[in-house]
Amino acid sequence: MVQSAVGPGRSKAPTIYDVAELAGVSHQTVSRYLKDKATLKPATLERVEKALAELNYTPNLAARSLRSRELYRLVVIVPEASLYFPLRMLNGAAEVAHAAGFRIDVMAMEGTAQARASRLQGLLSGDDIAGILSFVPRPAKLGSTPDEAPNVPMVVAGEYDNRMRARGSLADGTAAAKIVEHLASLGHRNFFHVAGPSAWPSARNRLAVYEETVAQLGLTSLGVAAGDWSSASGYAAGQDIAALKDVTAVVAANDTMAMGVIRALHEHGIAVPDQVSVFGWDDMAESKYFIPSISTVNMDVEALGARSMGELITRIRGGEPTDDGPTLAPMKLVFRESTGRVRASS
C-alpha cells in the first residue's frame, strides 16, 4: 500500500514516479496523461486517474492542466546586463500573464552568442513551457524565426523592422525624429549620435530615424559612436565628441550613455548645455537628479511589456497577433537642463 500524500506517513508531495508505480505504468505515461490524456487507452487512463486520486497528486497548476490540457508556465528572458533593463516592463508583462492564469519564470540570458542560442534552442524544444517572451534580441545563431519554433511559441519584444515603428514597440525610433527637430529649432546644425548595440532593433531604429531626420532637415551628422547602453561607452564617445569642435548637439540612445557623454565633456571643460546639448532616452529615475538633469524620452514601458505578453498569450491560444493599430505606449519628450539654444558665436 502506497502511503498517502498527506499526513504523518509522508514527508513530501508525491511525484509522477510515485503515481506511475501505483498505477503500474511508466512515468512517461503519467506525463503524457498530464499533457493530453486523450492519447491513452481507457484501461490505462482509469489506472492513472485512480492513482492520482489515491495519492492526492496536485502539483502546481495540475488541476487546471488536467481539465484544459494546457500548460501554464511561461519563461520571460531578460538581458544579462539587467542594470539597463527597466523592471517596470517586466511588471507589465507579469501582470498580464497572471491575469490570464499563467505563471512566469524569469531567466537572464548570459554567456556567448553561441551559448545563448543553444540555451534558447533548448527552451524552444521543451515540452513543459507554454511560451517564451524575450526582452533580448533573438541570437542570429539560432537560425529560426519565432514562427518556426518546433514546440514553443515565442515573442521577441521589439523585434520589428523600421517600417513597423507605428506599432509602439520597443523598436519604435520615431521619437528620434522629434529630438532632432527640437534641437534644430534651438539652432543646432551639427549633431553626433551615440548608438546602442546593433544587435538590438531599438538601437538600430533609433539610429536609422536619427540619420533620416538629419538628412531630411539638411543638418550635419559629424559621427556615430557604437555604445553598449553603459555610461562607460557614453564616456568613451564623449572623448571623441570633445575632439570635434563643431558638434553642438548629441543624441544618445539611452540616459546612461548620455550621463557618460556629459562626464567626458565636463572633463574637457565643455559646458552642457551652454556649448553642447545632450539628449538621452528612457527617462530613468536618476536622470531627473543628474547635474545637469537630462532631457530624455519618456515611454510607458509597463504598457510595452503588457502588450508583448498579450501577443504571446494570443499566439499560445491560437489567435492572430495584433495588427499595426494605434500604439499603446506613446512616447513624449521631457525637456530638462541638458539641452538649450546654441550659444551665439563671439
Tab-separated table of C-alpha atoms in Angstrom:
chain	number	residue	atom	x	y	z
A	1	MET	CA	0.000	0.000	0.000
A	2	VAL	CA	1.477	3.348	-1.032
A	3	GLN	CA	1.386	5.967	1.706
A	4	SER	CA	-0.923	8.943	1.383
A	5	ALA	CA	0.494	12.166	0.031
A	6	VAL	CA	-0.653	13.932	3.174
A	7	GLY	CA	-0.417	13.098	6.837
A	8	PRO	CA	2.349	11.812	9.098
A	9	GLY	CA	3.196	8.841	6.886
A	10	ARG	CA	4.612	11.048	4.077
A	11	SER	CA	7.098	13.872	4.356
A	12	LYS	CA	6.846	15.292	0.828
A	13	ALA	CA	4.431	15.618	-2.050
A	14	PRO	CA	4.169	12.658	-4.434
A	15	THR	CA	5.882	12.726	-7.827
A	16	ILE	CA	4.864	11.310	-11.175
A	17	TYR	CA	7.155	8.382	-10.365
A	18	ASP	CA	5.004	7.586	-7.330
A	19	VAL	CA	1.887	7.798	-9.482
A	20	ALA	CA	3.460	5.565	-12.116
A	21	GLU	CA	4.450	2.925	-9.537
A	22	LEU	CA	0.972	2.795	-8.009
A	23	ALA	CA	-0.731	2.677	-11.420
A	24	GLY	CA	1.678	0.099	-12.823
A	25	VAL	CA	2.695	2.276	-15.772
A	26	SER	CA	5.788	4.190	-16.833
A	27	HIS	CA	6.408	7.758	-15.698
A	28	GLN	CA	6.280	8.775	-19.371
A	29	THR	CA	2.683	7.540	-19.449
A	30	VAL	CA	1.794	9.694	-16.458
A	31	SER	CA	3.493	12.681	-18.086
A	32	ARG	CA	1.535	12.030	-21.282
A	33	TYR	CA	-1.680	11.884	-19.257
A	34	LEU	CA	-0.964	15.294	-17.723
A	35	LYS	CA	-0.415	16.814	-21.168
A	36	ASP	CA	-3.158	15.052	-23.166
A	37	LYS	CA	-4.996	12.182	-21.535
A	38	ALA	CA	-6.978	11.518	-24.718
A	39	THR	CA	-3.917	9.734	-26.108
A	40	LEU	CA	-4.182	6.936	-23.517
A	41	LYS	CA	-6.201	3.739	-23.688
A	42	PRO	CA	-9.289	3.667	-21.420
A	43	ALA	CA	-7.854	0.993	-19.096
A	44	THR	CA	-4.584	2.891	-18.680
A	45	LEU	CA	-6.471	6.117	-18.198
A	46	GLU	CA	-8.501	4.580	-15.390
A	47	ARG	CA	-5.418	3.257	-13.564
A	48	VAL	CA	-3.620	6.598	-13.749
A	49	GLU	CA	-6.637	8.547	-12.556
A	50	LYS	CA	-7.154	6.147	-9.664
A	51	ALA	CA	-3.514	6.533	-8.618
A	52	LEU	CA	-3.708	10.313	-8.883
A	53	ALA	CA	-6.773	10.363	-6.656
A	54	GLU	CA	-5.307	7.980	-4.075
A	55	LEU	CA	-2.061	9.938	-3.836
A	56	ASN	CA	-3.860	13.286	-3.874
A	57	TYR	CA	-1.420	14.315	-6.591
A	58	THR	CA	-1.974	18.036	-7.212
A	59	PRO	CA	1.213	19.726	-8.439
A	60	ASN	CA	1.227	23.421	-9.157
A	61	LEU	CA	-1.430	24.134	-11.792
A	62	ALA	CA	-2.042	20.408	-12.349
A	63	ALA	CA	-5.775	20.609	-11.723
A	64	ARG	CA	-6.244	23.176	-14.468
A	65	SER	CA	-3.913	21.297	-16.795
A	66	LEU	CA	-5.974	18.120	-16.395
A	67	ARG	CA	-9.144	19.973	-17.351
A	68	SER	CA	-7.816	22.128	-20.192
A	69	ARG	CA	-4.834	20.141	-21.472
A	70	GLU	CA	-2.875	23.394	-21.436
A	71	LEU	CA	0.476	24.331	-19.961
A	72	TYR	CA	0.628	27.401	-17.746
A	73	ARG	CA	4.341	28.063	-17.377
A	74	LEU	CA	5.886	30.947	-19.305
A	75	VAL	CA	9.556	31.888	-19.456
A	76	VAL	CA	10.497	35.565	-19.635
A	77	ILE	CA	14.049	36.241	-20.800
A	78	VAL	CA	15.755	39.445	-19.683
A	79	PRO	CA	19.187	40.825	-20.578
A	80	GLU	CA	22.260	39.700	-18.708
A	81	ALA	CA	23.040	43.386	-18.143
A	82	SER	CA	19.849	43.864	-16.142
A	83	LEU	CA	21.076	47.274	-14.972
A	84	TYR	CA	19.880	48.660	-18.308
A	85	PHE	CA	16.582	46.739	-18.358
A	86	PRO	CA	13.550	48.631	-16.984
A	87	LEU	CA	11.899	46.341	-14.431
A	88	ARG	CA	8.613	48.191	-14.956
A	89	MET	CA	8.457	46.483	-18.341
A	90	LEU	CA	8.680	43.104	-16.634
A	91	ASN	CA	5.972	44.166	-14.184
A	92	GLY	CA	3.629	44.991	-17.062
A	93	ALA	CA	4.249	41.606	-18.671
A	94	ALA	CA	3.810	39.743	-15.375
A	95	GLU	CA	0.503	41.442	-14.625
A	96	VAL	CA	-0.973	40.324	-17.950
A	97	ALA	CA	0.362	36.792	-17.529
A	98	HIS	CA	-1.038	36.386	-14.040
A	99	ALA	CA	-4.416	37.801	-15.036
A	100	ALA	CA	-4.588	35.185	-17.789
A	101	GLY	CA	-3.796	32.384	-15.329
A	102	PHE	CA	-0.139	31.838	-16.248
A	103	ARG	CA	2.897	31.817	-14.008
A	104	ILE	CA	6.260	33.077	-15.174
A	105	ASP	CA	9.870	32.109	-14.634
A	106	VAL	CA	12.374	34.925	-15.257
A	107	MET	CA	15.710	33.950	-16.818
A	108	ALA	CA	18.745	36.131	-17.522
A	109	MET	CA	20.309	35.126	-20.836
A	110	GLU	CA	24.059	35.033	-20.255
A	111	GLY	CA	27.219	33.859	-21.984
A	112	THR	CA	28.447	33.974	-25.567
A	113	ALA	CA	26.125	34.281	-28.551
A	114	GLN	CA	26.573	30.573	-29.238
A	115	ALA	CA	25.779	29.675	-25.622
A	116	ARG	CA	22.691	31.883	-25.596
A	117	ALA	CA	21.470	30.414	-28.866
A	118	SER	CA	21.977	26.875	-27.562
A	119	ARG	CA	20.146	27.614	-24.338
A	120	LEU	CA	17.252	29.256	-26.141
A	121	GLN	CA	17.020	26.396	-28.605
A	122	GLY	CA	16.723	24.032	-25.659
A	123	LEU	CA	13.828	26.066	-24.273
A	124	LEU	CA	12.114	26.155	-27.664
A	125	SER	CA	12.356	22.386	-27.898
A	126	GLY	CA	10.988	21.811	-24.412
A	127	ASP	CA	7.693	20.203	-23.539
A	128	ASP	CA	6.894	21.858	-20.213
A	129	ILE	CA	6.688	25.505	-21.323
A	130	ALA	CA	3.630	27.186	-22.821
A	131	GLY	CA	5.565	30.068	-24.341
A	132	ILE	CA	8.580	32.370	-24.193
A	133	LEU	CA	8.665	36.162	-24.037
A	134	SER	CA	12.123	37.556	-24.677
A	135	PHE	CA	13.260	41.095	-23.975
A	136	VAL	CA	16.601	40.106	-25.522
A	137	PRO	CA	17.156	40.045	-29.303
A	138	ARG	CA	16.941	36.570	-30.807
A	139	PRO	CA	20.516	35.296	-31.395
A	140	ALA	CA	21.446	35.222	-35.064
A	141	LYS	CA	22.936	31.772	-34.496
A	142	LEU	CA	19.539	30.417	-33.501
A	143	GLY	CA	18.703	30.064	-37.157
A	144	SER	CA	14.915	30.148	-36.883
A	145	THR	CA	12.187	32.723	-36.560
A	146	PRO	CA	9.680	32.607	-33.702
A	147	ASP	CA	7.043	31.204	-36.051
A	148	GLU	CA	9.342	28.296	-36.907
A	149	ALA	CA	9.973	27.284	-33.297
A	150	PRO	CA	9.430	23.499	-33.098
A	151	ASN	CA	7.317	23.279	-29.952
A	152	VAL	CA	7.058	26.534	-28.050
A	153	PRO	CA	5.604	29.869	-29.226
A	154	MET	CA	7.971	32.798	-28.740
A	155	VAL	CA	7.584	36.551	-28.962
A	156	VAL	CA	10.651	38.795	-29.025
A	157	ALA	CA	9.663	42.232	-27.775
A	158	GLY	CA	10.714	44.926	-30.202
A	159	GLU	CA	11.868	42.607	-32.960
A	160	TYR	CA	10.241	44.545	-35.771
A	161	ASP	CA	11.689	46.305	-38.757
A	162	ASN	CA	11.768	50.058	-39.318
A	163	ARG	CA	8.568	50.072	-41.353
A	164	MET	CA	6.620	48.831	-38.332
A	165	ARG	CA	7.606	51.639	-35.970
A	166	ALA	CA	3.947	52.665	-35.620
A	167	ARG	CA	3.311	49.590	-33.508
A	168	GLY	CA	4.718	51.396	-30.489
A	169	SER	CA	7.054	48.509	-29.779
A	170	LEU	CA	10.464	48.663	-28.152
A	171	ALA	CA	11.879	49.169	-31.637
A	172	ASP	CA	9.971	52.435	-32.048
A	173	GLY	CA	12.540	55.010	-33.093
A	174	THR	CA	10.146	57.783	-34.133
A	175	ALA	CA	10.980	59.900	-31.079
A	176	ALA	CA	14.479	60.331	-32.520
A	177	ALA	CA	12.937	62.498	-35.244
A	178	LYS	CA	11.263	64.709	-32.664
A	179	ILE	CA	14.541	65.044	-30.756
A	180	VAL	CA	16.454	66.183	-33.840
A	181	GLU	CA	13.635	68.527	-34.872
A	182	HIS	CA	13.532	70.089	-31.405
A	183	LEU	CA	17.277	70.600	-31.275
A	184	ALA	CA	17.231	72.078	-34.765
A	185	SER	CA	14.567	74.543	-33.600
A	186	LEU	CA	17.065	75.662	-30.942
A	187	GLY	CA	19.589	76.470	-33.667
A	188	HIS	CA	21.646	73.281	-33.669
A	189	ARG	CA	23.064	72.188	-37.010
A	190	ASN	CA	25.958	69.844	-36.188
A	191	PHE	CA	24.966	66.583	-34.495
A	192	PHE	CA	26.515	63.422	-33.106
A	193	HIS	CA	24.766	60.151	-32.207
A	194	VAL	CA	25.752	57.659	-29.514
A	195	ALA	CA	24.029	54.445	-30.618
A	196	GLY	CA	23.079	51.363	-28.656
A	197	PRO	CA	24.335	47.869	-29.575
A	198	SER	CA	23.474	46.997	-33.176
A	199	ALA	CA	22.031	43.623	-32.112
A	200	TRP	CA	19.095	45.494	-30.586
A	201	PRO	CA	16.307	46.504	-33.007
A	202	SER	CA	15.534	49.525	-30.816
A	203	ALA	CA	19.116	50.767	-31.216
A	204	ARG	CA	19.101	50.185	-34.972
A	205	ASN	CA	15.804	52.004	-35.403
A	206	ARG	CA	16.847	54.992	-33.299
A	207	LEU	CA	19.982	55.303	-35.406
A	208	ALA	CA	18.027	54.939	-38.659
A	209	VAL	CA	15.497	57.614	-37.715
A	210	TYR	CA	18.259	59.926	-36.478
A	211	GLU	CA	20.116	59.654	-39.787
A	212	GLU	CA	16.935	60.041	-41.845
A	213	THR	CA	15.871	63.167	-39.981
A	214	VAL	CA	19.292	64.804	-40.067
A	215	ALA	CA	19.364	64.295	-43.831
A	216	GLN	CA	15.788	65.484	-44.372
A	217	LEU	CA	16.371	68.706	-42.440
A	218	GLY	CA	19.659	69.453	-44.192
A	219	LEU	CA	21.641	69.130	-40.972
A	220	THR	CA	25.074	67.571	-40.469
A	221	SER	CA	25.946	64.433	-38.509
A	222	LEU	CA	29.592	64.540	-37.531
A	223	GLY	CA	29.686	60.938	-36.398
A	224	VAL	CA	28.094	57.894	-34.763
A	225	ALA	CA	29.669	56.058	-31.834
A	226	ALA	CA	28.803	52.420	-31.155
A	227	GLY	CA	27.779	52.170	-27.497
A	228	ASP	CA	26.625	49.248	-25.383
A	229	TRP	CA	23.996	51.039	-23.228
A	230	SER	CA	26.569	51.665	-20.468
A	231	SER	CA	27.763	55.006	-19.113
A	232	ALA	CA	31.326	53.818	-19.833
A	233	SER	CA	30.580	53.601	-23.561
A	234	GLY	CA	28.973	57.036	-23.419
A	235	TYR	CA	32.079	58.368	-21.686
A	236	ALA	CA	34.286	56.916	-24.442
A	237	ALA	CA	32.077	58.540	-27.078
A	238	GLY	CA	32.282	61.815	-25.185
A	239	GLN	CA	36.070	61.772	-25.551
A	240	ASP	CA	35.637	61.622	-29.323
A	241	ILE	CA	32.945	64.301	-29.296
A	242	ALA	CA	35.191	66.653	-27.315
A	243	ALA	CA	37.740	66.484	-30.140
A	244	LEU	CA	35.106	67.547	-32.690
A	245	LYS	CA	34.897	71.272	-32.094
A	246	ASP	CA	31.840	71.817	-34.280
A	247	VAL	CA	29.430	69.432	-32.511
A	248	THR	CA	26.709	71.307	-30.621
A	249	ALA	CA	24.096	68.560	-30.141
A	250	VAL	CA	24.401	64.925	-29.045
A	251	VAL	CA	21.581	62.385	-29.280
A	252	ALA	CA	22.254	59.352	-27.068
A	253	ALA	CA	20.227	56.155	-27.386
A	254	ASN	CA	19.716	55.933	-23.618
A	255	ASP	CA	20.161	58.029	-20.490
A	256	THR	CA	23.114	56.118	-19.070
A	257	MET	CA	25.192	56.763	-22.181
A	258	ALA	CA	24.102	60.412	-22.060
A	259	MET	CA	25.476	60.581	-18.500
A	260	GLY	CA	28.819	59.241	-19.698
A	261	VAL	CA	28.942	61.803	-22.513
A	262	ILE	CA	28.262	64.665	-20.106
A	263	ARG	CA	31.002	63.485	-17.735
A	264	ALA	CA	33.561	63.329	-20.551
A	265	LEU	CA	32.614	66.781	-21.851
A	266	HIS	CA	32.868	68.187	-18.338
A	267	GLU	CA	36.409	66.839	-18.000
A	268	HIS	CA	37.321	68.625	-21.227
A	269	GLY	CA	35.886	71.913	-19.983
A	270	ILE	CA	32.915	71.760	-22.344
A	271	ALA	CA	29.754	73.052	-20.659
A	272	VAL	CA	26.399	71.289	-21.078
A	273	PRO	CA	24.177	72.786	-22.392
A	274	ASP	CA	25.968	76.102	-22.958
A	275	GLN	CA	28.338	74.629	-25.534
A	276	VAL	CA	26.869	71.197	-26.304
A	277	SER	CA	23.321	69.968	-25.732
A	278	VAL	CA	22.849	66.294	-24.806
A	279	PHE	CA	19.574	64.387	-25.208
A	280	GLY	CA	19.006	60.917	-23.712
A	281	TRP	CA	16.315	58.246	-23.893
A	282	ASP	CA	14.311	56.129	-21.358
A	283	ASP	CA	13.614	58.743	-18.636
A	284	MET	CA	15.444	56.798	-15.955
A	285	ALA	CA	14.630	57.817	-12.388
A	286	GLU	CA	18.189	59.100	-11.919
A	287	SER	CA	18.039	61.367	-14.982
A	288	LYS	CA	15.918	63.950	-13.205
A	289	TYR	CA	18.529	64.330	-10.467
A	290	PHE	CA	21.709	64.273	-12.564
A	291	ILE	CA	23.640	67.550	-12.944
A	292	PRO	CA	22.559	68.800	-15.353
A	293	SER	CA	19.219	66.978	-15.376
A	294	ILE	CA	18.876	65.090	-18.644
A	295	SER	CA	16.410	65.812	-21.428
A	296	THR	CA	15.030	62.446	-22.439
A	297	VAL	CA	12.260	60.310	-23.941
A	298	ASN	CA	9.583	59.012	-21.611
A	299	MET	CA	7.995	55.688	-22.598
A	300	ASP	CA	5.196	53.774	-20.926
A	301	VAL	CA	7.358	50.684	-20.560
A	302	GLU	CA	4.749	48.849	-18.480
A	303	ALA	CA	2.358	49.079	-21.419
A	304	LEU	CA	5.088	47.827	-23.739
A	305	GLY	CA	5.674	44.793	-21.529
A	306	ALA	CA	1.947	44.174	-21.236
A	307	ARG	CA	1.441	44.348	-24.983
A	308	SER	CA	4.289	41.941	-25.667
A	309	MET	CA	2.928	39.434	-23.158
A	310	GLY	CA	-0.546	39.832	-24.635
A	311	GLU	CA	0.810	38.949	-28.071
A	312	LEU	CA	2.465	35.835	-26.668
A	313	ILE	CA	-0.717	34.647	-24.928
A	314	THR	CA	-2.708	35.313	-28.096
A	315	ARG	CA	-0.260	33.165	-30.058
A	316	ILE	CA	-0.374	30.389	-27.443
A	317	ARG	CA	-4.146	30.267	-27.693
A	318	GLY	CA	-4.114	30.105	-31.459
A	319	GLY	CA	-5.138	33.679	-32.214
A	320	GLU	CA	-3.609	36.129	-34.650
A	321	PRO	CA	-1.003	38.645	-33.420
A	322	THR	CA	-2.198	42.233	-33.045
A	323	ASP	CA	-2.164	44.375	-36.169
A	324	ASP	CA	-0.447	47.691	-36.748
A	325	GLY	CA	-3.144	49.639	-34.960
A	326	PRO	CA	-2.743	52.609	-32.612
A	327	THR	CA	0.241	52.437	-30.338
A	328	LEU	CA	-0.380	51.507	-26.698
A	329	ALA	CA	2.730	53.255	-25.466
A	330	PRO	CA	3.029	56.827	-26.713
A	331	MET	CA	6.394	58.480	-26.246
A	332	LYS	CA	6.910	62.046	-25.150
A	333	LEU	CA	9.943	64.261	-24.935
A	334	VAL	CA	10.918	65.519	-21.490
A	335	PHE	CA	12.913	68.742	-21.639
A	336	ARG	CA	15.396	69.362	-18.842
A	337	GLU	CA	18.669	71.201	-18.220
A	338	SER	CA	20.963	69.258	-20.575
A	339	THR	CA	19.603	70.942	-23.712
A	340	GLY	CA	19.383	74.566	-24.736
A	341	ARG	CA	19.796	77.031	-27.538
A	342	VAL	CA	23.037	77.312	-29.469
A	343	ARG	CA	25.226	79.951	-27.892
A	344	ALA	CA	25.893	82.878	-30.196
A	345	SER	CA	29.451	82.991	-31.544
A	346	SER	CA	31.630	85.684	-30.029
